[in-house]
mmCIF file of C-alpha atoms in Angstrom:
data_model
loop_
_atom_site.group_PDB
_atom_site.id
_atom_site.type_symbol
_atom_site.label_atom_id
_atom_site.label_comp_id
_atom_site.label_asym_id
_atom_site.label_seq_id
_atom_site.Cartn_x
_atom_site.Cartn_y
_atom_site.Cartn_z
ATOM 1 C CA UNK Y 1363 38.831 4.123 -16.214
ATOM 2 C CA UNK Y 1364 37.385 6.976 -14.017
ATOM 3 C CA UNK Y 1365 34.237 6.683 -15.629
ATOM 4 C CA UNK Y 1366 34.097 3.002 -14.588
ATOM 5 C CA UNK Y 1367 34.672 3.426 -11.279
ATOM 6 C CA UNK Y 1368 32.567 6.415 -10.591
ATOM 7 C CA UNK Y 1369 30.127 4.363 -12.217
ATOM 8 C CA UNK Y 1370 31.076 1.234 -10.245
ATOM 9 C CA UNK Y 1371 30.365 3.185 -6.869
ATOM 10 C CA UNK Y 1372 27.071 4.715 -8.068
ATOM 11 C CA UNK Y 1373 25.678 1.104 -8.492
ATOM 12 C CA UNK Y 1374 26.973 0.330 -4.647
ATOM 13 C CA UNK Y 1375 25.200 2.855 -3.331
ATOM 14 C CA UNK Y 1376 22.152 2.375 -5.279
ATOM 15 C CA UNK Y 1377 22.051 -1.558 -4.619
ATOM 16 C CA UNK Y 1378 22.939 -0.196 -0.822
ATOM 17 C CA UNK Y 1379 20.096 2.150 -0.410
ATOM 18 C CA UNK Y 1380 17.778 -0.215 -2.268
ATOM 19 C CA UNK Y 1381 18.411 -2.733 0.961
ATOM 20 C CA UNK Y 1382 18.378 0.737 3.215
ATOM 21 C CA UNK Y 1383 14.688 1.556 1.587
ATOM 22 C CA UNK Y 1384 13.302 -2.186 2.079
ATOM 23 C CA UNK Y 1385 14.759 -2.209 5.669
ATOM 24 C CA UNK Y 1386 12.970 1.066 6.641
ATOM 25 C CA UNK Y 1387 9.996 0.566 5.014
ATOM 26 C CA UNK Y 1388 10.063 -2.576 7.852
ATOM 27 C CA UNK Y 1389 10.913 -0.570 10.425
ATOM 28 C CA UNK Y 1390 7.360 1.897 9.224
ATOM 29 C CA UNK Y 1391 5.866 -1.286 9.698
ATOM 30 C CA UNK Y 1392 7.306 -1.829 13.266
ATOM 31 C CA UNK Y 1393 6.389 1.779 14.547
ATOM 32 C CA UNK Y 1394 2.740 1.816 12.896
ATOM 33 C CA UNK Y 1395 2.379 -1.561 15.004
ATOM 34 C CA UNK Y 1396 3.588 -0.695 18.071
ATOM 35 C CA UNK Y 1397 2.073 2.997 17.973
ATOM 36 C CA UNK Y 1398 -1.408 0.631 17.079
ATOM 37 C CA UNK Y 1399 -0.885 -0.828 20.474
ATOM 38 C CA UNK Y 1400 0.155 2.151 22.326
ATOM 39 C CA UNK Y 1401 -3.145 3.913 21.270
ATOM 40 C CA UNK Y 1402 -5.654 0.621 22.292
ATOM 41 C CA UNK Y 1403 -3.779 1.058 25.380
ATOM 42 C CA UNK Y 1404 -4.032 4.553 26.336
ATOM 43 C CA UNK Y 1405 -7.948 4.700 24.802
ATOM 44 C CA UNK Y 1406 -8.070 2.049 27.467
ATOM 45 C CA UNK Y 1407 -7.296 4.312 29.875
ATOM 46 C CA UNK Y 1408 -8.871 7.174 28.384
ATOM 47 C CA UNK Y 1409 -12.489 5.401 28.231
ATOM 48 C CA UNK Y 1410 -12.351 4.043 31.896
ATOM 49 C CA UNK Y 1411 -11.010 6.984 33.697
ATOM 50 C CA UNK Y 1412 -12.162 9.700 32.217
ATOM 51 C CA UNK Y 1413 -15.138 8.526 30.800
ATOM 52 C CA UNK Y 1414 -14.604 10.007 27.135
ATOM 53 C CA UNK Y 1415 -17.130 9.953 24.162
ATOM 54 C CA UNK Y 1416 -15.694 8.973 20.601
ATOM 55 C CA UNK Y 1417 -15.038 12.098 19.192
ATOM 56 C CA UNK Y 1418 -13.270 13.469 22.422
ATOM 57 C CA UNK Y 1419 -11.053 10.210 22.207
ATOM 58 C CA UNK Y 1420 -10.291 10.964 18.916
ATOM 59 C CA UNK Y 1421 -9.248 15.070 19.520
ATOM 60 C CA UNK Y 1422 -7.235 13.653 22.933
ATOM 61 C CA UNK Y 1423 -5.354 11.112 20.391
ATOM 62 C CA UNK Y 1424 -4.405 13.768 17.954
ATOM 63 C CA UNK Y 1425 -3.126 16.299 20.260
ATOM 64 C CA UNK Y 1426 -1.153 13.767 22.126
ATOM 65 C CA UNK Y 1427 1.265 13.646 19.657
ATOM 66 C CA UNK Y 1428 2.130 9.846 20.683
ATOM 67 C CA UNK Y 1429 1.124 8.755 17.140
ATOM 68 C CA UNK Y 1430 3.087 10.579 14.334
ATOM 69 C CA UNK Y 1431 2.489 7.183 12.017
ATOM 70 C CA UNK Y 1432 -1.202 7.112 12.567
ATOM 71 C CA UNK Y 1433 -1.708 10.304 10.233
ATOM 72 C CA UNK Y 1434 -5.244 9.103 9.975
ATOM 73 C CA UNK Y 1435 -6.442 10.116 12.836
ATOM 74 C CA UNK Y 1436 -6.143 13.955 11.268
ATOM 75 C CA UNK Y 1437 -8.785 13.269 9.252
ATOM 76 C CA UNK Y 1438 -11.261 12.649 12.483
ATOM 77 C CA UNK Y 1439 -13.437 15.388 12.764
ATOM 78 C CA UNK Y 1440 -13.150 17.335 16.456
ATOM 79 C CA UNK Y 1441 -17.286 16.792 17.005
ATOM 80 C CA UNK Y 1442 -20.266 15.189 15.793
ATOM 81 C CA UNK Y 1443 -21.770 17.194 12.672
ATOM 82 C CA UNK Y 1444 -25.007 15.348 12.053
ATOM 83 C CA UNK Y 1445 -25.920 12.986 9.954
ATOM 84 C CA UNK Y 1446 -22.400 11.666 10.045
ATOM 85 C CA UNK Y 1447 -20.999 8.317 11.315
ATOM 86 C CA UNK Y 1448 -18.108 8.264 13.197
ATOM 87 C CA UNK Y 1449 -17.436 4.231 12.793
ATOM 88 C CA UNK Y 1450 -17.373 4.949 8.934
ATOM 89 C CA UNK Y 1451 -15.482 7.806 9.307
ATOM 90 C CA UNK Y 1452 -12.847 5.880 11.174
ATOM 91 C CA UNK Y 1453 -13.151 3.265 8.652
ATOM 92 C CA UNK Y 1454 -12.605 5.375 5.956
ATOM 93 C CA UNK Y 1455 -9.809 7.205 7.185
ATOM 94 C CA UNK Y 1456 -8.111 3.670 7.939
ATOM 95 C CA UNK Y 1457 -8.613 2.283 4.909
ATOM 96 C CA UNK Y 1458 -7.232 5.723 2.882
ATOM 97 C CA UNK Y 1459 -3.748 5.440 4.454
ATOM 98 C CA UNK Y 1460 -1.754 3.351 2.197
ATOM 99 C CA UNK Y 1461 1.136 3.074 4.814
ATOM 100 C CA UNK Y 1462 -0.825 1.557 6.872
ATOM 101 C CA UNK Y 1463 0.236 -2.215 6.111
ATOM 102 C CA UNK Y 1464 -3.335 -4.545 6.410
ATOM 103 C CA UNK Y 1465 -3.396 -6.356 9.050
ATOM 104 C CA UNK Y 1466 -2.799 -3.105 11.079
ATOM 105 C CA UNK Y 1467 -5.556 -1.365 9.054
ATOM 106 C CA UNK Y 1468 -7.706 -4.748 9.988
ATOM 107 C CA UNK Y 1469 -7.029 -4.072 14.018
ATOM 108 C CA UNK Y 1470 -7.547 -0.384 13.775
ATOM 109 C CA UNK Y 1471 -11.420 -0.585 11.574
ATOM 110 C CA UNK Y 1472 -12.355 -3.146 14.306
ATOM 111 C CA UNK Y 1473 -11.749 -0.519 17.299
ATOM 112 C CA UNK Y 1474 -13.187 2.000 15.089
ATOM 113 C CA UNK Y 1475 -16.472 -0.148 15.190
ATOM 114 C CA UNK Y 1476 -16.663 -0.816 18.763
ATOM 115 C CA UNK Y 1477 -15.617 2.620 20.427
ATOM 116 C CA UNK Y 1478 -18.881 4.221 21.529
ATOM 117 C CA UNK Y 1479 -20.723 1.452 20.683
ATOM 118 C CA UNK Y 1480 -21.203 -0.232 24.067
ATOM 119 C CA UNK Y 1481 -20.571 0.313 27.581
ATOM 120 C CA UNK Y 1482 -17.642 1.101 29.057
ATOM 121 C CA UNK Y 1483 -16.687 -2.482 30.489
ATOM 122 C CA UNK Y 1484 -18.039 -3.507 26.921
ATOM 123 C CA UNK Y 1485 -15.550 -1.686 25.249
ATOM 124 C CA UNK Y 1486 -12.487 -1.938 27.783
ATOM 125 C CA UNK Y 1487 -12.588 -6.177 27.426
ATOM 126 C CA UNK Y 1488 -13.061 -5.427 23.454
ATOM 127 C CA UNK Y 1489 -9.802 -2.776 23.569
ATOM 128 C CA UNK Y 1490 -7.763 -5.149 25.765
ATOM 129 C CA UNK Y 1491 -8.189 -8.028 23.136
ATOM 130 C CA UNK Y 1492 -6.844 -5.625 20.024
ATOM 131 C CA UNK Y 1493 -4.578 -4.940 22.178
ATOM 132 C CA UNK Y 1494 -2.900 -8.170 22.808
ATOM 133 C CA UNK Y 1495 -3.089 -8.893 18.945
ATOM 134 C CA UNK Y 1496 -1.166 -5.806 18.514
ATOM 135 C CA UNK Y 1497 0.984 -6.645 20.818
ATOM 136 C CA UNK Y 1498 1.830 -10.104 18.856
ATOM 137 C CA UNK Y 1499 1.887 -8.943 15.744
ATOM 138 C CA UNK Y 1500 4.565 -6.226 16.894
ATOM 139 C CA UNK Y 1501 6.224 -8.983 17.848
ATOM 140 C CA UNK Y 1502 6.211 -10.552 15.575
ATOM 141 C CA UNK Y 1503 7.146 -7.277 13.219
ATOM 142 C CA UNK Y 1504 9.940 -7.049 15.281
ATOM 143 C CA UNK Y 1505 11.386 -10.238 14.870
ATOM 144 C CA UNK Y 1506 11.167 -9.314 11.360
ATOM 145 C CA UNK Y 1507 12.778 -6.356 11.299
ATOM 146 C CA UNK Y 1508 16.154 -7.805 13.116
ATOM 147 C CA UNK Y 1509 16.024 -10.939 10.329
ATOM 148 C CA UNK Y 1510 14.967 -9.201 7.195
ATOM 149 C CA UNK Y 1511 15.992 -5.560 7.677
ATOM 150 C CA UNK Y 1512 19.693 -6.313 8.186
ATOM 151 C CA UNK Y 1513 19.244 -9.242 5.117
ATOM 152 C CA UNK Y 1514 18.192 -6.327 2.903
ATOM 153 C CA UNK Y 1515 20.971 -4.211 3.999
ATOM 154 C CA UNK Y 1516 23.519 -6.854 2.961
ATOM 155 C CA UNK Y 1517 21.969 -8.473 0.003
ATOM 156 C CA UNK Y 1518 21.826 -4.721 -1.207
ATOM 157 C CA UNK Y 1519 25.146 -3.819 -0.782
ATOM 158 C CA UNK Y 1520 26.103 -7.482 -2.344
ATOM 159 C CA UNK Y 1521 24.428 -6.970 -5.240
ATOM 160 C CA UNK Y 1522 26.168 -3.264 -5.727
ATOM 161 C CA UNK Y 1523 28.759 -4.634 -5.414
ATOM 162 C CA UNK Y 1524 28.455 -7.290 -7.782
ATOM 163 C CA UNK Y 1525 27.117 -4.903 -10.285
ATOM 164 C CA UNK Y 1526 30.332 -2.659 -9.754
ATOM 165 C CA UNK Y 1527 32.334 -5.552 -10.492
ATOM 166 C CA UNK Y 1528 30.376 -6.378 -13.652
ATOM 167 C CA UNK Y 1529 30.583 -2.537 -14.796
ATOM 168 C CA UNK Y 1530 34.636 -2.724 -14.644
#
């Protein structure tokens, strides 16, 4: 009988932190978004203010400390070595993180491709429009996260339960 229920409350917490693990893996999702369009909007900034180059951008994002789910951008180097490309080093570096769900990863190799590529209105109208899709799709992550996360919570728990229930 002790057996039973000691194993009855294992499988509630397992089914429970199954739902748990699903609903933070959305609310990754959510942060990696919004931090997204937190960094179009300070580069924003950065580029028409102070007038950065790429690889300055890249060292000011870093140290910032504003992005702890973009761990990507450690892999930018801190200046141009030649012979290398900073648009597919971004790119690379993007596409590597596997947190990084894709339509994020989509968003972030398209500024990689057109920061230091133009001038700086050039770039500012190009930021502004990742930055609105950002914007939607954390949104739309959101909305997400309030339906699905607590869904997961409960149809965890649920099916614990109804394991439990089974097990006795």
């Amino acid at each position: 009988m002790t057996f039973k229920f000691i194993a009855g409350i294992c499988i509630v917490l397992a089914g429970f932190g199954l739902g748990c693990y699903h609903s933070e893996k959305l609310k990754s999702y959510l942060e990696i978004c919004s931090q997204t369009a937190e960094l179009f909007r300070s580069s924003s900034i950065m580029i028409r203010y102070r007038g950065l180059d790429v690889y300055e951008l890249a060292n000011d994002m870093k140290k910032s400390g504003k992005y702890p789910s973009l761990t990507f951008l450690h892999n930018i180097p801190e200046s141009y070595i030649p012979g290398d490309d900073f648009h597919e080093i971004w790119r690379r570096s993007v596409m590597r993180e596997k947190i990084i769900p894709s339509e994020e990863q989509k968003l972030l190799c398209g500024f990689g491709d057109i920061i230091g590529s133009s001038d700086t209105e050039g770039q500012i109208k190009s930021i502004t429009a990742f930055e609105k899709e950002a914007e939607l799709l954390t949104d739309q992550r959101k909305e997400i996260y309030i339906k699905k996360g607590k869904l997961y919570r409960s149809i965890g728990l649920l099916f614990g339960l109804m394991g439990a229930i089974l097990v006795m």
